[in-house]
PDB file of C-alpha atoms in Angstrom:
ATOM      1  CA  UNK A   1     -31.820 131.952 314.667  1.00 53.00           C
ATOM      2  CA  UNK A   2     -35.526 133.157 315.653  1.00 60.00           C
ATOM      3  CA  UNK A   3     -37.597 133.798 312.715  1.00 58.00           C
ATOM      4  CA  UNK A   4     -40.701 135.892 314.210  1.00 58.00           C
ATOM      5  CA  UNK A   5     -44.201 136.864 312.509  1.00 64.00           C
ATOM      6  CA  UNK A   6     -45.751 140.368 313.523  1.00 60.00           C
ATOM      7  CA  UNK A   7     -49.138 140.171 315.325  1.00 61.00           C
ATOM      8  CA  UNK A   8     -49.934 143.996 314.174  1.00 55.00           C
ATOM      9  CA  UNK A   9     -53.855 144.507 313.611  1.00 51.00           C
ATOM     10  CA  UNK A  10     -56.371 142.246 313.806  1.00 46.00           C
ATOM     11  CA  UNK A  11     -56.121 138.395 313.557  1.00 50.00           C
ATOM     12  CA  UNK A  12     -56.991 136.862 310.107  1.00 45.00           C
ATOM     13  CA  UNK A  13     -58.771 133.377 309.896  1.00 43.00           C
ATOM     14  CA  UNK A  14     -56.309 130.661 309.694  1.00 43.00           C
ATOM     15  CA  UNK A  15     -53.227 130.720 307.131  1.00 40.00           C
ATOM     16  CA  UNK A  16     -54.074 134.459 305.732  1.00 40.00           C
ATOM     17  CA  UNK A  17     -52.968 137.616 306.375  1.00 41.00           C
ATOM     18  CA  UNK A  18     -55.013 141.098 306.228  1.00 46.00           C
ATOM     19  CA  UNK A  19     -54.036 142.314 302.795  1.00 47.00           C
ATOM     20  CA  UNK A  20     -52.478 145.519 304.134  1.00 49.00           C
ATOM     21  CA  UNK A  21     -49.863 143.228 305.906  1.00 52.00           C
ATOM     22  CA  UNK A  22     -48.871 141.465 303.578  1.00 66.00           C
ATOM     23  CA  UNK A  23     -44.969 141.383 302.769  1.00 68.00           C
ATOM     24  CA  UNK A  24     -43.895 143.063 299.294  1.00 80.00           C
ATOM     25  CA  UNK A  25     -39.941 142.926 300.155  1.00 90.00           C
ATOM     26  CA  UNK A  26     -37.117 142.433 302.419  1.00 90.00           C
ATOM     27  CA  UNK A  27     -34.224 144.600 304.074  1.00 92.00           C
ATOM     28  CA  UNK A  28     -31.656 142.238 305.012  1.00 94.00           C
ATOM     29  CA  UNK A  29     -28.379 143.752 307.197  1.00 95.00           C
ATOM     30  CA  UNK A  30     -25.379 142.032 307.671  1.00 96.00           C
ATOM     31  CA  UNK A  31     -22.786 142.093 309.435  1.00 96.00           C
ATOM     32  CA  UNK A  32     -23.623 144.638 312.239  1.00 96.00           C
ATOM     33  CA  UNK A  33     -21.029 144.314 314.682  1.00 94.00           C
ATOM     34  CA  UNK A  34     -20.802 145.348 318.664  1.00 95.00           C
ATOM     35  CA  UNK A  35     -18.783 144.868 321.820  1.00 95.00           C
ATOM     36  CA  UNK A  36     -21.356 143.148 324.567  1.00 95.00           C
ATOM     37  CA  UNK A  37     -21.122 140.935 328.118  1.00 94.00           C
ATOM     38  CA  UNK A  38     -23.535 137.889 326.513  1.00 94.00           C
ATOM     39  CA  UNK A  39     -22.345 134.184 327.403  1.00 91.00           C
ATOM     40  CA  UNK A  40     -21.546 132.357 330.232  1.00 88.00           C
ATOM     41  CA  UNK A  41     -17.880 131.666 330.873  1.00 84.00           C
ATOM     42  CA  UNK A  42     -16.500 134.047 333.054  1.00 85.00           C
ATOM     43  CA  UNK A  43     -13.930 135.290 331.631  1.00 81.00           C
ATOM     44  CA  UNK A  44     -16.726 136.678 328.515  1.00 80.00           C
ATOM     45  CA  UNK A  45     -18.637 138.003 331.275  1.00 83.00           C
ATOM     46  CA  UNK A  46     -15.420 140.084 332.425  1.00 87.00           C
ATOM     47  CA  UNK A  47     -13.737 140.930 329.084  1.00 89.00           C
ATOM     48  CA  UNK A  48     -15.896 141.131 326.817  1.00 91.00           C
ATOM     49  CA  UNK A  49     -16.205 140.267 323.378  1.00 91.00           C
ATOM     50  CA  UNK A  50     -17.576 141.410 319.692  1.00 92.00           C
ATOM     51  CA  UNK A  51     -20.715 139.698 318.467  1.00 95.00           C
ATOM     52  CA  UNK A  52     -22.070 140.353 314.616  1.00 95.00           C
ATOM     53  CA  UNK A  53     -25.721 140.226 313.748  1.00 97.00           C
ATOM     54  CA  UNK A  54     -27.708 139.849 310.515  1.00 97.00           C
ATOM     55  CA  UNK A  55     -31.194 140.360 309.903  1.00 97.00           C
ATOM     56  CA  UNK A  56     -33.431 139.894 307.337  1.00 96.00           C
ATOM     57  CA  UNK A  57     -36.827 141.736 307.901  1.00 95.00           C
ATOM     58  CA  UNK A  58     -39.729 141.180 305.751  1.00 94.00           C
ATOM     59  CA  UNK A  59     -42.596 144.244 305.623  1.00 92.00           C
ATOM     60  CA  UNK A  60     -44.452 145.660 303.189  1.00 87.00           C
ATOM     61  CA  UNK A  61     -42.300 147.936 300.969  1.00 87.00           C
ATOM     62  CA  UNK A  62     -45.018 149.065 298.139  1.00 88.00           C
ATOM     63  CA  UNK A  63     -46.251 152.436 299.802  1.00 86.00           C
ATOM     64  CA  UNK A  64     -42.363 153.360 299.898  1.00 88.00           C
ATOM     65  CA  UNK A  65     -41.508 152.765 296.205  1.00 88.00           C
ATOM     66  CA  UNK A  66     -44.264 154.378 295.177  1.00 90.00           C
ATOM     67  CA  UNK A  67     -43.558 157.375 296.797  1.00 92.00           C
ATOM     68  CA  UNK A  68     -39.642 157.153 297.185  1.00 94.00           C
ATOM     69  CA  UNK A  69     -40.188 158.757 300.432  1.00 93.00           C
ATOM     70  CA  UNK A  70     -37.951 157.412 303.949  1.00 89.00           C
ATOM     71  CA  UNK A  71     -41.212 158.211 305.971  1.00 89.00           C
ATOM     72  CA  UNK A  72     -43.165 155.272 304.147  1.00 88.00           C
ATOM     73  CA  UNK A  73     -40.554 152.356 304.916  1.00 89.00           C
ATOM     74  CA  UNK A  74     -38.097 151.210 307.752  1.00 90.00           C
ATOM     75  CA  UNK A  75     -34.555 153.669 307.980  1.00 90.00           C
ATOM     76  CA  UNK A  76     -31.443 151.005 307.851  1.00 91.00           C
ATOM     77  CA  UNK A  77     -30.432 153.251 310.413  1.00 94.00           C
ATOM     78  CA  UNK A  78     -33.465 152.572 312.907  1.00 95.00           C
ATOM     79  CA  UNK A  79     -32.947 148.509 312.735  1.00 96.00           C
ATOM     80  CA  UNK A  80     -29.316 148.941 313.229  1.00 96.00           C
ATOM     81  CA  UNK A  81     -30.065 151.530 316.448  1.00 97.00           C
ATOM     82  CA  UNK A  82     -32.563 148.958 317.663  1.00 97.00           C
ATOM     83  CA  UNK A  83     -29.798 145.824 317.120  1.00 97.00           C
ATOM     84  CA  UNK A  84     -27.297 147.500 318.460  1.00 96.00           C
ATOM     85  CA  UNK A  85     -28.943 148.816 321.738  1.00 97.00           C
ATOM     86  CA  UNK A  86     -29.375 144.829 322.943  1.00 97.00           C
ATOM     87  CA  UNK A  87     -26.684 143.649 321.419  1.00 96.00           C
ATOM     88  CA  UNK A  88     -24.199 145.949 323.348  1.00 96.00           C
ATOM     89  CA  UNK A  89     -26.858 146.296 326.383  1.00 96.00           C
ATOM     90  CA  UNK A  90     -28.189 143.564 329.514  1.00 96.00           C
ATOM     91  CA  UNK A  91     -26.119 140.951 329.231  1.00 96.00           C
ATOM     92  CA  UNK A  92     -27.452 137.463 328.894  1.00 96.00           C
ATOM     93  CA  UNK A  93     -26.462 133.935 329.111  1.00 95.00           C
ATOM     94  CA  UNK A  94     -27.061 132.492 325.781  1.00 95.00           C
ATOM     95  CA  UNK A  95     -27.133 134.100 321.594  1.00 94.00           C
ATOM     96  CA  UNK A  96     -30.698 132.566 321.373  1.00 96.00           C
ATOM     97  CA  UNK A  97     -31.975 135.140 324.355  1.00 97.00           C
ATOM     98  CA  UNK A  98     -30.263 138.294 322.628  1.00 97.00           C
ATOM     99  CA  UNK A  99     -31.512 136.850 318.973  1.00 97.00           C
ATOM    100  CA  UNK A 100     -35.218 137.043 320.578  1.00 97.00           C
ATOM    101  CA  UNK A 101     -34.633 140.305 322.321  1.00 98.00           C
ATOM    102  CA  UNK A 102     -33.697 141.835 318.524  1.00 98.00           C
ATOM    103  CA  UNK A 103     -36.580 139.901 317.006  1.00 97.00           C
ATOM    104  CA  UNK A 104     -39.199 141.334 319.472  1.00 97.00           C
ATOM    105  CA  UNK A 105     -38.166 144.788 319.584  1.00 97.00           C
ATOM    106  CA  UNK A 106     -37.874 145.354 315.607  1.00 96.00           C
ATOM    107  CA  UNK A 107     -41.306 143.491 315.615  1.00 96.00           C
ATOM    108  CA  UNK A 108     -42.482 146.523 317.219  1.00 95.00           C
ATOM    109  CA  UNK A 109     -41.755 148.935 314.571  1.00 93.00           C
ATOM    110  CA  UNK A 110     -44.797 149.684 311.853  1.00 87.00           C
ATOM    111  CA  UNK A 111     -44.553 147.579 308.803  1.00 88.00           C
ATOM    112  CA  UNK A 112     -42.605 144.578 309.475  1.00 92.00           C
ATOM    113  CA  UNK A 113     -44.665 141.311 309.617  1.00 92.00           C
ATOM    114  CA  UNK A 114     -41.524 139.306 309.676  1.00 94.00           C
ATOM    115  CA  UNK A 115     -38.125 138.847 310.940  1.00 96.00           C
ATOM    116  CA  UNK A 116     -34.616 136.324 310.933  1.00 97.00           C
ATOM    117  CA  UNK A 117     -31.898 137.490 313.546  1.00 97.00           C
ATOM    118  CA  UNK A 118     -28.535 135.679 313.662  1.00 96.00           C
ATOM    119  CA  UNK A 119     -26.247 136.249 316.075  1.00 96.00           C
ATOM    120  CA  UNK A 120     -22.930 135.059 316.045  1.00 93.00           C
ATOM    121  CA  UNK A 121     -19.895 135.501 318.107  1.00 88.00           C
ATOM    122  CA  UNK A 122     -16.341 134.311 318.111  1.00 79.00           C
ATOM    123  CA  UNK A 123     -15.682 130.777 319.700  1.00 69.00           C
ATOM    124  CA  UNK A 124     -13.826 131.383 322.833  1.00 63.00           C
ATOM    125  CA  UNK A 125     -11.138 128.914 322.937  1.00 63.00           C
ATOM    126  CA  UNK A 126      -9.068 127.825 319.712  1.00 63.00           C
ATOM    127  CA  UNK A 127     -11.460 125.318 317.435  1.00 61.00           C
ATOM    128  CA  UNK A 128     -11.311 124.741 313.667  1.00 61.00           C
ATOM    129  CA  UNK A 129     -14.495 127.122 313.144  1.00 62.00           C
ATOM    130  CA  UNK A 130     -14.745 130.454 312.718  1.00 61.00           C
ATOM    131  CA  UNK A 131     -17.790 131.654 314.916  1.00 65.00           C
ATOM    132  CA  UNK A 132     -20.834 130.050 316.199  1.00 66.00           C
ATOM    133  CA  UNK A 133     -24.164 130.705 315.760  1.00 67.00           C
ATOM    134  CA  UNK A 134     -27.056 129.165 317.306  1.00 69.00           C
TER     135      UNK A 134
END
């Protein structure tokens, strides 16, 4: 489960952040599910399977309450575009790679100085848990 810090503007001395950075709240999504090719048994590789996500993005939220306009925050419907495009896109070998692919692309977006991606997925043969998540 990545947890990844922005590197927007320019670098503040150690253990501060430029003011205008600074985190006033969170969107947190969860439960975003898709059909992808990530793993590396085979038969997932051939067939298929659904994998969830959840994120938790910290960014600054102020300028948006204040003026209750969509412009001045990040759209639920842009992080879930930007989850799901990797999630059901390349395939790769291990959760941890797609977790970091999510992570660095919603890092892109203006406003977010933070973010927590988990990934989980189904286990593949019968066990006595429900999913796994790295």
């Amino acid at each position: 489960m990545p947890t990844k810090q922005s590197n927007h503007g320019a670098t503040p001395p150690p253990g501060r952040r430029p003011a205008a950075s600074l985190p006033t709240g969170r969107l947190i999504l969860s439960g975003l599910t898709g059909f992808g090719y990530h793993g590396n048994n085979p038969a997932v590789l051939k067939l298929g399977q659904t994998f969830t996500v959840d994120l938790e993005v910290m960014l600054d939220t102020q300028r948006a309450a204040t003026s209750d306009r969509i412009d001045d925050t990040l759209s639920y419907p842009i992080l879930e575009k930007i989850a799901r495009k990797i999630l059901e896109g390349e395939p790769a070998n291990l959760l941890e790679t797609v977790a970091e692919r999510i992570a660095a692309a919603i890092l892109e977006q203006p406003r977010v100085v933070e973010v927590t991606v988990r990934v989980s997925k189904r286990p593949p043969l019968p066990v006595s848990f429900r999913r796994i998540t790295p």
